[in-house]
Structure formats: structure tokens, C-alpha cells
CSV table of C-alpha atoms in Angstrom, one decimal:
chain,number,residue,atom,x,y,z
P,1,MET,CA,72.0,-6.6,57.7
P,2,ILE,CA,69.2,-5.9,55.2
P,3,ARG,CA,67.0,-8.7,56.5
P,4,ARG,CA,67.5,-7.6,60.1
P,5,SER,CA,67.0,-3.9,59.3
P,6,ILE,CA,70.4,-3.1,60.8
P,7,ASP,CA,71.8,0.2,59.7
P,8,PRO,CA,75.2,-0.2,58.0
P,9,ASP,CA,78.3,0.9,59.8
P,10,ILE,CA,81.1,2.5,57.6
P,11,ARG,CA,83.8,0.1,58.7
P,12,ILE,CA,81.7,-3.0,58.4
P,13,SER,CA,80.4,-1.8,55.0
P,14,ASN,CA,83.9,-1.1,53.7
P,15,SER,CA,85.1,-4.5,54.8
P,16,LEU,CA,82.1,-6.1,53.1
P,17,ILE,CA,82.8,-4.2,49.9
P,18,ASN,CA,86.4,-5.2,50.0
P,19,GLY,CA,85.5,-8.9,50.4
P,20,LEU,CA,83.1,-8.7,47.5
P,21,CYS,CA,85.7,-7.0,45.3
P,22,VAL,CA,88.4,-9.6,46.2
P,23,HIS,CA,86.1,-12.3,44.8
P,24,SER,CA,85.2,-10.2,41.8
P,25,ARG,CA,81.6,-9.8,42.9
P,26,LEU,CA,81.5,-6.2,41.7
P,27,VAL,CA,77.8,-5.9,41.0
P,28,GLU,CA,77.0,-6.8,44.7
P,29,ALA,CA,79.8,-4.5,45.9
P,30,LYS,CA,78.2,-1.6,44.0
P,31,LYS,CA,74.8,-2.5,45.4
P,32,THR,CA,76.3,-2.4,48.9
P,33,LEU,CA,77.5,1.1,48.3
P,34,ASN,CA,74.0,2.1,47.1
P,35,PHE,CA,72.4,0.5,50.1
P,36,MET,CA,74.8,2.4,52.4
P,37,VAL,CA,73.7,5.7,50.8
P,38,THR,CA,70.0,4.9,51.1
P,39,LYS,CA,70.5,4.1,54.8
P,40,GLY,CA,72.3,7.4,55.5
P,41,CYS,CA,75.7,5.8,55.9
P,42,LEU,CA,77.8,8.1,53.8
P,43,PRO,CA,80.7,6.4,52.0
P,44,ASN,CA,84.2,7.8,52.4
P,45,VAL,CA,87.3,7.8,50.2
P,46,VAL,CA,88.3,4.3,51.4
P,47,THR,CA,84.9,3.0,50.2
P,48,TYR,CA,85.4,4.4,46.7
P,49,ASN,CA,89.1,3.4,46.6
P,50,THR,CA,88.2,-0.2,47.4
P,51,LEU,CA,85.6,-0.2,44.6
P,52,ILE,CA,87.8,1.5,42.1
P,53,LYS,CA,90.6,-1.0,42.8
P,54,GLY,CA,88.1,-3.9,42.3
P,55,PHE,CA,86.9,-2.6,39.0
P,56,CYS,CA,90.4,-1.9,37.7
P,57,LYS,CA,91.6,-5.4,38.7
P,58,SER,CA,88.7,-6.8,36.6
P,59,ASN,CA,89.8,-4.7,33.6
P,60,LYS,CA,86.8,-2.4,34.0
P,61,VAL,CA,88.8,0.8,34.3
P,62,HIS,CA,86.1,3.1,32.7
P,63,ASP,CA,83.8,2.0,35.5
P,64,GLY,CA,86.5,3.2,37.9
P,65,ILE,CA,86.4,6.6,36.2
P,66,GLN,CA,82.6,6.8,36.6
P,67,LEU,CA,83.1,6.1,40.3
P,68,LEU,CA,85.6,9.0,40.5
P,69,CYS,CA,82.9,11.3,39.0
P,70,GLU,CA,80.4,9.9,41.5
P,71,MET,CA,82.8,10.7,44.3
P,72,ALA,CA,83.0,14.3,43.2
P,73,HIS,CA,79.1,14.5,43.2
P,74,GLN,CA,79.2,13.2,46.7
P,75,GLY,CA,81.7,15.9,47.7
P,76,ILE,CA,84.4,13.2,48.3
P,77,TYR,CA,87.8,13.9,46.8
P,78,GLY,CA,90.1,11.3,45.4
P,79,ASP,CA,93.5,10.9,47.0
P,80,THR,CA,96.9,9.7,45.7
P,81,PHE,CA,95.8,6.1,46.0
P,82,THR,CA,92.7,6.7,43.9
P,83,TYR,CA,94.6,8.2,41.0
P,84,ASN,CA,97.4,5.7,41.2
P,85,THR,CA,94.9,2.9,41.0
P,86,LEU,CA,93.3,4.4,37.9
P,87,ILE,CA,96.7,5.2,36.3
P,88,HIS,CA,97.8,1.6,36.9
P,89,GLY,CA,94.5,0.3,35.5
P,90,PHE,CA,94.8,2.2,32.3
P,91,CYS,CA,98.4,1.2,31.9
P,92,GLN,CA,97.5,-2.4,32.3
P,93,ALA,CA,94.8,-2.0,29.7
P,94,GLY,CA,97.5,-0.6,27.3
P,95,LYS,CA,95.9,2.9,27.3
P,96,PHE,CA,98.8,5.1,28.2
P,97,ASN,CA,97.3,8.2,26.7
P,98,VAL,CA,94.3,7.9,29.1
P,99,ALA,CA,96.7,7.2,32.0
P,100,GLN,CA,98.4,10.5,31.2
P,101,LYS,CA,95.1,12.3,31.1
P,102,VAL,CA,94.3,10.9,34.6
P,103,MET,CA,97.7,12.1,35.8
P,104,ARG,CA,97.0,15.6,34.4
P,105,HIS,CA,93.6,15.6,36.2
P,106,MET,CA,95.5,14.5,39.3
P,107,SER,CA,97.7,17.6,39.1
P,108,GLU,CA,94.8,19.9,38.3
P,109,SER,CA,93.0,18.6,41.4
P,110,CYS,CA,96.1,19.4,43.5
P,111,VAL,CA,96.5,15.7,44.5
P,112,PRO,CA,100.2,15.1,45.1
P,113,ARG,CA,102.0,12.4,43.1
P,114,ASP,CA,104.2,10.0,45.0
P,115,ILE,CA,106.9,7.6,44.0
P,116,ILE,CA,104.3,4.9,43.2
P,117,THR,CA,102.8,7.2,40.5
P,118,PHE,CA,106.2,7.4,38.8
P,119,ASN,CA,107.0,3.8,39.2
P,120,ILE,CA,103.7,2.8,37.5
P,121,LEU,CA,104.4,5.0,34.5
P,122,LEU,CA,108.1,4.0,34.2
P,123,ASP,CA,107.3,0.3,34.6
P,124,PHE,CA,104.7,0.4,31.9
P,125,LEU,CA,106.9,2.4,29.5
P,126,CYS,CA,109.8,0.0,30.0
P,127,ASP,CA,107.6,-3.1,29.6
P,128,THR,CA,106.2,-1.8,26.3
P,129,GLY,CA,109.5,-0.8,24.8
P,130,GLU,CA,109.1,3.0,25.3
P,131,ILE,CA,112.4,3.1,27.0
P,132,GLU,CA,113.4,6.6,25.8
P,133,LYS,CA,110.1,8.1,27.1
P,134,ALA,CA,110.8,6.4,30.4
P,135,MET,CA,114.3,7.7,30.5
P,136,ALA,CA,113.1,11.2,29.7
P,137,ILE,CA,110.7,11.1,32.7
P,138,PHE,CA,113.4,9.6,34.9
P,139,ARG,CA,116.0,12.2,34.0
P,140,GLY,CA,113.5,15.1,34.1
P,141,ASP,CA,112.3,14.3,37.6
P,142,MET,CA,115.8,13.6,38.8
P,143,GLU,CA,117.1,17.0,37.5
P,144,ASN,CA,114.1,18.8,39.0
P,145,ASN,CA,114.6,17.0,42.3
P,146,GLU,CA,110.8,16.3,42.1
P,147,MET,CA,111.0,12.8,43.5
P,148,GLU,CA,113.4,10.7,45.4
P,149,PHE,CA,113.5,7.5,43.5
P,150,ASP,CA,113.5,4.1,45.3
P,151,THR,CA,114.8,0.7,44.4
P,152,VAL,CA,111.7,-0.2,42.5
P,153,THR,CA,112.2,2.8,40.2
P,154,TYR,CA,115.8,1.9,39.4
P,155,ASN,CA,114.8,-1.8,38.9
P,156,SER,CA,112.2,-0.8,36.4
P,157,MET,CA,114.7,1.2,34.4
P,158,ILE,CA,117.4,-1.5,34.6
P,159,ASN,CA,114.8,-4.1,33.5
P,160,GLY,CA,113.7,-2.0,30.6
P,161,PHE,CA,117.3,-1.6,29.3
P,162,CYS,CA,118.1,-5.3,29.8
P,163,LYS,CA,114.9,-6.4,28.0
P,164,HIS,CA,116.0,-4.4,25.0
P,165,ASN,CA,119.6,-5.6,25.0
P,166,ARG,CA,121.0,-2.4,26.3
P,167,LEU,CA,123.1,-3.9,29.1
P,168,ASP,CA,125.7,-1.1,29.3
P,169,ASP,CA,122.9,1.5,29.8
P,170,ALA,CA,121.4,-0.8,32.5
P,171,LYS,CA,124.8,-0.9,34.2
P,172,ARG,CA,125.0,2.9,34.2
P,173,VAL,CA,121.6,3.1,35.9
P,174,PHE,CA,122.9,0.5,38.4
P,175,ASP,CA,126.0,2.7,39.1
P,176,LEU,CA,123.8,5.7,39.4
P,177,MET,CA,121.9,4.0,42.3
P,178,ALA,CA,125.0,4.0,44.4
P,179,THR,CA,125.7,7.7,43.8
P,180,LYS,CA,122.1,8.5,44.9
P,181,GLY,CA,122.4,6.4,48.0
P,182,CYS,CA,119.8,3.8,46.9
P,183,SER,CA,120.8,0.2,47.7
P,184,PRO,CA,120.2,-2.5,45.1
P,185,ASN,CA,118.3,-5.6,46.2
P,186,VAL,CA,118.3,-9.2,45.0
P,187,VAL,CA,115.8,-8.3,42.2
P,188,THR,CA,118.2,-5.6,40.9
P,189,PHE,CA,121.0,-8.1,40.7
P,190,ASN,CA,118.8,-10.9,39.2
P,191,THR,CA,117.6,-8.5,36.5
P,192,LEU,CA,121.2,-7.5,35.6
P,193,ILE,CA,122.3,-11.1,35.6
P,194,ASP,CA,119.5,-12.0,33.2
P,195,GLY,CA,120.6,-9.1,31.0
P,196,CYS,CA,124.1,-10.4,31.0
P,197,CYS,CA,123.0,-13.9,30.0
P,198,ARG,CA,120.6,-12.6,27.3
P,199,GLY,CA,123.6,-10.7,25.8
P,200,LYS,CA,125.8,-13.8,26.1
P,201,ARG,CA,128.0,-12.0,28.6
P,202,VAL,CA,127.6,-14.8,31.2
P,203,GLU,CA,130.9,-14.3,32.9
P,204,GLU,CA,129.8,-10.7,33.8
P,205,GLY,CA,126.7,-12.3,35.3
P,206,VAL,CA,128.9,-14.5,37.5
P,207,GLU,CA,130.8,-11.4,38.6
P,208,LEU,CA,127.5,-9.8,39.6
P,209,LEU,CA,126.7,-13.0,41.6
P,210,ARG,CA,130.0,-12.5,43.5
P,211,GLU,CA,129.2,-8.8,44.0
P,212,MET,CA,125.9,-9.8,45.6
P,213,SER,CA,127.8,-11.9,48.2
P,214,ARG,CA,130.2,-9.0,48.9
P,215,ARG,CA,127.3,-6.7,49.6
P,216,GLY,CA,125.7,-9.2,52.0
P,217,LEU,CA,122.9,-10.2,49.7
P,218,VAL,CA,121.9,-13.9,49.4
P,219,ALA,CA,121.5,-15.2,45.9
P,220,ASP,CA,118.3,-17.1,45.3
P,221,THR,CA,117.2,-19.9,43.0
P,222,VAL,CA,116.4,-17.3,40.3
P,223,SER,CA,120.0,-16.0,40.4
P,224,TYR,CA,121.5,-19.5,39.9
P,225,ASN,CA,118.9,-20.7,37.4
P,226,THR,CA,119.5,-17.7,35.2
P,227,LEU,CA,123.3,-18.2,35.1
P,228,ILE,CA,123.0,-22.0,34.7
P,229,HIS,CA,120.7,-21.3,31.7
P,230,GLY,CA,123.1,-18.8,30.3
P,231,PHE,CA,126.0,-21.3,30.4
P,232,CYS,CA,123.9,-24.0,28.9
P,233,ARG,CA,122.9,-21.7,26.0
P,234,THR,CA,126.6,-21.0,25.3
P,235,GLY,CA,127.4,-24.7,25.5
P,236,ASP,CA,129.6,-24.4,28.6
P,237,LEU,CA,128.0,-27.4,30.4
P,238,THR,CA,131.0,-27.7,32.8
P,239,ALA,CA,130.4,-24.1,34.1
P,240,ALA,CA,126.7,-24.8,34.4
P,241,HIS,CA,127.2,-28.0,36.5
P,242,ASP,CA,129.8,-26.2,38.7
P,243,LEU,CA,127.2,-23.5,39.4
P,244,PHE,CA,124.7,-26.2,40.2
P,245,SER,CA,127.1,-27.7,42.7
P,246,GLU,CA,127.8,-24.3,44.2
P,247,MET,CA,124.1,-23.6,44.5
P,248,THR,CA,123.5,-26.7,46.6
P,249,SER,CA,126.6,-26.2,48.7
P,250,HIS,CA,125.3,-22.7,49.6
P,251,GLY,CA,122.0,-24.1,50.7
P,252,VAL,CA,120.0,-22.8,47.8
P,253,CYS,CA,117.5,-25.5,46.8
P,254,PRO,CA,117.4,-26.3,43.1
P,255,ASP,CA,113.8,-26.5,41.9
P,256,ILE,CA,112.2,-28.3,38.9
P,257,VAL,CA,113.1,-25.3,36.7
P,258,THR,CA,116.8,-25.8,37.6
P,259,ARG,CA,116.8,-29.4,36.6
P,260,GLY,CA,114.8,-28.7,33.5
P,261,ILE,CA,117.4,-26.1,32.4
P,262,LEU,CA,120.2,-28.7,32.9
P,263,LEU,CA,118.2,-31.4,31.0
P,264,ARG,CA,117.6,-29.0,28.1
P,265,GLY,CA,121.3,-28.0,28.1
P,266,LEU,CA,122.4,-31.6,27.9
P,267,CYS,CA,119.9,-32.4,25.1
P,268,ASP,CA,120.7,-29.2,23.1
P,269,ASN,CA,124.4,-29.9,23.3
P,270,GLY,CA,124.2,-33.5,22.1
P,271,LYS,CA,124.4,-35.2,25.5
P,272,LEU,CA,121.1,-37.1,25.4
P,273,GLU,CA,122.4,-40.1,27.2
P,274,LYS,CA,123.5,-38.0,30.2
P,275,ALA,CA,120.1,-36.2,30.1
P,276,LEU,CA,118.4,-39.6,30.2
P,277,LYS,CA,120.5,-40.7,33.2
P,278,MET,CA,119.6,-37.5,35.1
P,279,PHE,CA,116.0,-37.9,34.2
P,280,LYS,CA,116.0,-41.5,35.5
P,281,VAL,CA,117.5,-40.4,38.8
P,282,MET,CA,114.8,-37.7,39.1
P,283,ARG,CA,112.0,-40.3,38.5
P,284,GLU,CA,113.5,-42.8,40.9
P,285,SER,CA,113.9,-40.2,43.6
P,286,ASN,CA,110.1,-39.6,43.4
P,287,MET,CA,110.7,-36.0,42.4
P,288,ASP,CA,107.5,-34.1,41.4
P,289,LEU,CA,108.0,-33.9,37.6
P,290,ASP,CA,105.9,-31.8,35.4
P,291,THR,CA,104.9,-31.9,31.7
P,292,ALA,CA,107.6,-29.4,30.8
P,293,VAL,CA,110.3,-31.8,32.0
P,294,TYR,CA,108.8,-34.6,30.0
P,295,ASN,CA,108.6,-32.3,26.9
P,296,ILE,CA,112.4,-31.6,27.2
P,297,ILE,CA,113.3,-35.3,27.1
P,298,ILE,CA,110.7,-36.2,24.4
P,299,HIS,CA,112.1,-33.4,22.2
P,300,GLY,CA,115.6,-34.6,22.8
P,301,MET,CA,114.7,-38.1,21.8
P,302,CYS,CA,112.8,-37.0,18.7
P,303,LYS,CA,115.7,-34.8,17.5
P,304,ALA,CA,118.0,-37.8,18.0
P,305,GLY,CA,115.7,-40.0,15.9
P,306,LYS,CA,114.7,-42.2,18.9
P,307,LEU,CA,111.0,-42.0,18.0
P,308,GLU,CA,110.0,-45.3,19.6
P,309,GLU,CA,111.6,-44.3,22.9
P,310,ALA,CA,109.8,-40.9,22.6
P,311,TRP,CA,106.5,-42.7,22.2
P,312,ASN,CA,107.2,-44.9,25.2
P,313,LEU,CA,107.9,-41.8,27.3
P,314,PHE,CA,104.8,-40.1,26.0
P,315,THR,CA,102.8,-43.1,27.2
P,316,ASN,CA,104.6,-42.9,30.6
P,317,LEU,CA,103.6,-39.3,30.8
P,318,LEU,CA,99.9,-40.2,30.3
P,319,LEU,CA,100.2,-43.1,32.9
P,320,SER,CA,101.8,-40.8,35.5
P,321,GLY,CA,98.6,-38.8,35.6
P,322,LEU,CA,100.2,-35.7,34.0
P,323,GLN,CA,98.3,-33.9,31.2
P,324,PRO,CA,100.3,-33.4,28.0
P,325,ASP,CA,100.1,-29.9,26.6
P,326,VAL,CA,100.1,-28.4,23.1
P,327,LYS,CA,103.9,-28.5,23.0
P,328,THR,CA,103.9,-32.3,23.7
P,329,TYR,CA,101.4,-33.0,20.9
P,330,ASN,CA,103.2,-30.7,18.5
P,331,MET,CA,106.5,-32.6,19.0
P,332,MET,CA,104.8,-36.0,18.6
P,333,ILE,CA,102.8,-34.9,15.5
P,334,ARG,CA,105.9,-33.3,13.9
P,335,PHE,CA,108.3,-36.2,14.3
P,336,SER,CA,105.9,-39.1,14.0
P,337,ALA,CA,104.9,-41.0,10.9
P,338,LEU,CA,101.7,-39.6,9.4
P,339,GLY,CA,99.5,-42.5,10.5
P,340,ARG,CA,100.3,-41.9,14.1
P,341,ALA,CA,100.2,-38.1,13.8
P,342,GLU,CA,96.7,-38.3,12.3
P,343,LYS,CA,95.5,-40.2,15.4
P,344,LEU,CA,97.1,-37.7,17.8
P,345,TYR,CA,95.3,-34.7,16.3
P,346,PRO,CA,91.8,-35.8,17.3
P,347,GLU,CA,93.1,-37.1,20.6
P,348,MET,CA,94.4,-33.7,21.6
P,349,ILE,CA,91.0,-32.2,20.6
P,350,ARG,CA,89.2,-34.7,22.9
P,351,ARG,CA,91.5,-33.7,25.8
P,352,GLY,CA,90.5,-30.1,25.3
P,353,ILE,CA,93.9,-29.0,24.1
P,354,VAL,CA,93.6,-26.2,21.5
P,355,PRO,CA,95.9,-26.7,18.5
P,356,ASP,CA,98.1,-23.8,17.6
P,357,THR,CA,99.8,-22.7,14.4
P,358,ILE,CA,102.6,-25.2,14.9
P,359,THR,CA,100.1,-28.0,15.2
P,360,TYR,CA,98.3,-27.1,12.0
P,361,ASN,CA,101.5,-26.5,10.1
P,362,SER,CA,102.9,-29.9,11.2
P,363,MET,CA,99.7,-31.7,10.1
P,364,ILE,CA,99.6,-29.8,6.7
P,365,HIS,CA,103.3,-30.5,6.1
P,366,GLY,CA,103.0,-34.2,7.0
P,367,LEU,CA,99.9,-34.6,4.7
P,368,CYS,CA,101.6,-32.8,1.9
P,369,LYS,CA,104.7,-35.0,2.1
P,370,GLN,CA,102.3,-38.0,1.6
P,371,ASN,CA,100.7,-36.2,-1.3
P,372,LYS,CA,97.4,-36.1,0.6
P,373,LEU,CA,96.7,-32.5,-0.6
P,374,ALA,CA,92.9,-32.7,-0.2
P,375,GLU,CA,93.3,-33.7,3.5
P,376,ALA,CA,95.9,-31.0,3.9
P,377,ARG,CA,93.5,-28.4,2.5
P,378,LYS,CA,90.8,-29.6,4.9
P,379,VAL,CA,93.1,-29.0,7.8
P,380,PHE,CA,94.1,-25.6,6.3
P,381,ASP,CA,90.4,-24.6,5.9
P,382,SER,CA,89.6,-25.6,9.5
P,383,MET,CA,92.0,-22.9,10.9
P,384,ASP,CA,90.7,-19.6,12.2
P,385,ASN,CA,94.0,-17.7,12.1
P,386,LYS,CA,96.4,-18.6,9.3
P,387,SER,CA,99.9,-17.2,9.3
P,388,CYS,CA,102.3,-16.7,6.4
P,389,SER,CA,104.1,-19.9,7.4
P,390,THR,CA,100.8,-21.8,7.1
P,391,PHE,CA,100.3,-20.6,3.6
P,392,ASN,CA,103.9,-21.3,2.7
P,393,THR,CA,103.6,-24.9,3.9
P,394,LEU,CA,100.5,-25.6,1.7
P,395,ILE,CA,101.9,-23.6,-1.3
P,396,ASN,CA,105.0,-25.7,-1.0
P,397,GLY,CA,102.9,-28.9,-1.1
P,398,TYR,CA,101.0,-27.8,-4.2
P,399,CYS,CA,104.2,-26.7,-6.0
P,400,LYS,CA,105.9,-30.0,-5.2
P,401,ALA,CA,102.9,-31.8,-6.7
P,402,ARG,CA,103.2,-29.5,-9.8
P,403,ARG,CA,99.8,-27.9,-8.9
P,404,VAL,CA,101.2,-24.5,-9.3
P,405,ASP,CA,97.9,-22.9,-10.1
P,406,ASP,CA,96.5,-24.0,-6.8
P,407,GLY,CA,99.6,-22.5,-5.1
P,408,MET,CA,99.0,-19.3,-7.0
P,409,ASP,CA,95.4,-19.2,-5.8
P,410,LEU,CA,96.6,-19.5,-2.2
P,411,PHE,CA,99.1,-16.6,-2.9
P,412,CYS,CA,96.1,-14.5,-4.1
P,413,GLU,CA,94.2,-15.5,-1.0
P,414,MET,CA,97.1,-14.2,1.2
P,415,TYR,CA,96.8,-10.8,-0.5
P,416,ARG,CA,93.0,-10.7,0.1
P,417,ARG,CA,93.5,-11.5,3.7
P,418,GLY,CA,96.2,-8.8,4.1
P,419,ILE,CA,98.9,-11.4,4.9
P,420,VAL,CA,102.3,-10.2,3.7
P,421,ALA,CA,104.2,-12.8,1.6
P,422,ASN,CA,107.9,-13.3,2.5
P,423,VAL,CA,110.9,-14.5,0.6
P,424,ILE,CA,110.0,-18.1,1.2
P,425,THR,CA,106.5,-17.6,-0.4
P,426,TYR,CA,108.0,-16.0,-3.5
P,427,THR,CA,110.9,-18.4,-3.8
P,428,THR,CA,108.6,-21.5,-3.5
P,429,LEU,CA,106.3,-20.2,-6.2
P,430,ILE,CA,109.2,-19.2,-8.5
P,431,HIS,CA,110.7,-22.6,-8.1
P,432,GLY,CA,107.3,-24.3,-8.7
P,433,PHE,CA,106.7,-22.4,-12.0
P,434,ARG,CA,110.3,-23.1,-13.1
P,435,GLN,CA,109.8,-26.8,-12.5
P,436,VAL,CA,106.8,-26.9,-14.8
P,437,GLY,CA,108.6,-24.9,-17.4
P,438,ASP,CA,106.7,-21.6,-17.0
P,439,PHE,CA,109.6,-19.2,-16.8
P,440,LYS,CA,107.4,-16.2,-17.8
P,441,THR,CA,105.2,-16.5,-14.7
P,442,ALA,CA,108.2,-17.3,-12.5
P,443,LEU,CA,109.8,-14.0,-13.7
P,444,ASP,CA,106.5,-12.1,-13.2
P,445,ILE,CA,106.5,-13.4,-9.6
P,446,PHE,CA,110.1,-12.4,-9.1
P,447,GLN,CA,109.4,-8.9,-10.4
P,448,GLU,CA,106.5,-8.5,-8.0
P,449,MET,CA,108.8,-9.7,-5.2
P,450,VAL,CA,111.3,-7.0,-6.1
P,451,SER,CA,108.7,-4.3,-6.4
P,452,ASN,CA,107.3,-5.2,-2.9
P,453,GLY,CA,110.8,-4.7,-1.4
P,454,VAL,CA,111.4,-8.4,-0.6
P,455,HIS,CA,115.1,-9.2,-1.0
P,456,SER,CA,116.2,-12.2,-3.0
P,457,SER,CA,117.6,-15.3,-1.4
P,458,SER,CA,120.4,-17.5,-2.8
P,459,ILE,CA,117.7,-20.1,-3.8
P,460,THR,CA,115.7,-17.4,-5.7
P,461,PHE,CA,118.9,-16.5,-7.4
P,462,ARG,CA,119.6,-20.0,-8.5
P,463,ASP,CA,116.0,-20.4,-9.9
P,464,ILE,CA,115.8,-17.1,-11.8
P,465,LEU,CA,119.4,-16.5,-13.0
P,466,PRO,CA,119.7,-19.2,-15.7
P,467,GLY,CA,116.4,-18.1,-17.3
P,468,LEU,CA,117.6,-14.4,-17.3
P,469,CYS,CA,120.9,-15.4,-18.9
P,470,SER,CA,119.2,-17.6,-21.5
P,471,LYS,CA,117.0,-14.6,-22.5
P,472,LYS,CA,120.0,-12.3,-22.5
P,473,GLU,CA,118.6,-10.3,-19.7
P,474,LEU,CA,122.1,-9.8,-18.3
P,475,ARG,CA,121.5,-6.3,-16.8
P,476,GLN,CA,118.7,-7.7,-14.7
P,477,ALA,CA,120.8,-10.7,-13.7
P,478,VAL,CA,123.6,-8.4,-12.5
P,479,ALA,CA,121.1,-6.2,-10.6
P,480,MET,CA,119.8,-9.3,-8.9
P,481,LEU,CA,123.3,-10.4,-7.9
P,482,VAL,CA,123.9,-6.9,-6.4
P,483,ASP,CA,120.6,-7.2,-4.5
P,484,LEU,CA,121.6,-10.6,-3.2
P,485,GLN,CA,125.0,-9.3,-2.0
P,486,LYS,CA,123.3,-6.4,-0.1
P,487,SER,CA,120.9,-8.7,1.8
P,488,VAL,CA,121.8,-11.6,4.0
P,489,VAL,CA,118.7,-13.8,3.8
P,490,VAL,CA,118.8,-17.2,5.4
P,491,CYS,CA,116.3,-19.3,3.5
P,492,PRO,CA,115.7,-22.8,4.9
P,493,GLN,CA,116.1,-25.7,2.5
P,494,ARG,CA,112.9,-26.7,0.9
P,495,MET,CA,110.9,-29.3,2.8
């Protein structure tokens, strides 16, 4: 158009801007708008809405606000779509306060809100755990008859309650739908079924599946996968397989996720041989397997101590053309002998797989077990983001090697970095100093632990109590016992 000196047409220009925005070519889209104006082709609300949507999708919401201001200068007023796009953009960016300001500006500009406006807000609040705020908006608008809610609105509220383990509240919203004449859809039922399974009320989920059928709704793969997973988690493999059979008999196609759920259920419930048979059938039937399925079987083998078989399957994964992921390497590093694990670490780096905290912790733990503390420290120092568990792993290594001062240095480094020590940190150090006969420092650490509001564990109790009794600090020993009874702290056995 520019080369041929063709004056832009509004419809053609809007289509061009939309195409550029779809492909995230926002600079060119904005230049097209400017070109339109210079050629006397005035943009309209559709032009600006398209651009605003493009900027919001690319997380450039503040640019969207600038476009709204530009619209006003051009004498073009934003409509409901304009404001909804901006509200959604700010919610996606986690800036709910700004979204509320945009909503107020919307009201001040006499732009009517629609059901989409409310759904955006409710969905964001439910997703971010602000379920009470969402419920206040929901109830307020319902009482004022301001808006007739649709299925999406109710689904957002049901999902919010289910995600926060408030299944009974979710069911009350579900019942409310019927009284308001709003019909639930498959998503509504799937959300509730998921809530039932999360709360280990799987039988109620099955009843919802039956209710779907009575209402003429067809359950989909998600419905069955959720219930099968629920039964596998509770250890009821018979019910899980019965549902799998029902699923296929009703013409609902199991996918790779379904089979992965069943494989994991078998492995987690001590049925590795059955899982291996199922996996063999899947491979022989030329089913498209993914890395996640291999990971399930590799993990099952590693847990069962079948490390050579796990290595063979890891090799098969590579030969099949699939790419192992960080979970694959984490399992192989964690369960393998140190020599093999040390070779896997550089291999995953070469493949462009970024190690995570579990990778580093496994490497540090393995090196500490072999008393290779200098190498463990090198791995530790190479980490950008160290967690409390990472510090605990290396502190434990130092204390086991009776290098308690090095462990204490790490403890001080945690404090400098703003990482809060937990009961495992304190207990490891207390035990370490007790082992080298320095009860005074052990007691100092214990007292700091108490002053920081960290409850004792049974292991802390066993380490500190004899020393307190021998020093006739019986009052403090009794106080510690009371503290232990108040708190139920599960402290893993030392590595």
C-alpha cells in the first residue's frame, strides 16, 4: 500500500493490524495505525481494540492504557470490549488493584459492564485464592440483580472453592445454579468431580458422573481420567480399572494421560510387574509414548531397587528419539551410584536441560555420602537459587563428617541470605555439635530455635534432653517436652 501510494481503507487496515498483532508484531501494527492517520484514514474503536488486545496478550498492558488515552484525544470512546480487555490484561499481570481502577474508570465513563467483566474478576480472584472477595462480589451482584450470571460465572466460583478444598461450598453454588435456571455443563461437572477426588471423596465424584448421564451430558476423557486418578490415589485399583473398562465401553477414548495414571497407580501401590506388562503392551501396540510415561516406569523401577532395569529403560528412551526431561535425570541421579550420577549431570547440561533444586540437592547428597565435601561445595556454589533444603543437605554432610564449624558457617550464610531455617536445620546442627561433645553450642542453637518460634521434633528432643537432665536443667527439659506434645512435627530420618 505504501509503495503503490494506495490510500488505506479502514477495513483493510484493521485486518492488517489484527494480523500483525496475532503474530506479536506490535511495533509494525502501531506504525500501521500512524500511517492510517497521516493518510487521513481515521481509526475507529475496532482499530484500537485490536491493538489494545495485542499489547495485553504480549503482557504490555500499560501500552494498552496509553492507547486508551490516545483514543480519547482522537475523540474515540472505548467500549465494553476495550475495558474488558484491559481489566483482563491487568488481572493476568497480577495487578488486581489497577484492574479495579480501570473498572472504576469504566463506570465513570458510563461504559456498561457485562457478564464478561464480572467473569474476568471472579476468575482471577478465585485463581489467586481470594475466594471471599469473589464471593462478596458474587453475592452483592446477585442481591442487587445487577447481572444475570452464566455458566462461566458459576464454574469460576465452583472451581475456586474446589481448589481450596471447600467442596461443600462448591456444591452449594452448584445447587444454586439450578434455582437460578442456569444449566451446568461438562466443565461444571468435571470441576466438581476433581474437587471430590482432591478431597478423597471419590465415590461422590462417581455419583456426579452418573448425574451427568441423567442430565443428558456426555462424560469426556477428563471426567474419567480424574476419577481413575482419584481411585488410584486411594489405592482402589479395582475401581480404577472398572472405570477404565466403562470408559472404553461408552466410546470415550483413553489417551496417554489415562494410561499414565493407571501405570502410576500400579507402581505406587506395589504392582510394578503389572505396570511393566501394561507398558510392554503399550510399546508393542506402537502407541505414541511420551517422556512422562517412561518417567513413571523408571521411577517405579528405581523405587523397587531395579536400578539396572531402570538404566536399560533410560537407554531405550534415548534410542526411541524421545528427549529426557529434568524429572528423568533427577530420578537417575538420585537413585544411581555416584559414579554414574556424576556423568549424568554434565550430560543433561549438554542436552540443554536446566537442573533444578532437586537435581542439585541429589548431587550434593550423593557427594556428601561419599565424603566428597569439596565437590559437594562446588555444586552448592554453582547454584543461583539455594533453598532451605539445599542448605540442610550440605549442613548434614558437614555435620556427619564432624565439620560442625563449616555447618555453622552455612547456617550463618542462610541468615545473611534471608533464608529461614527450619526444624531440620536446627536439629541437624544440634545433633552435629552433640556428636563432637560440644553440648554448650548445641544448647545455644536449641535456645535460638525456640526463640525463633520453631517447634522441637522428637529427634531434637532425644539430642537435647539427656544434656539438660545431666546439667539438672529439669524445668527446661519439662518445658521442651510440653512443646513437643503441642506440635506434631514429622522430621525425616537423617540421611
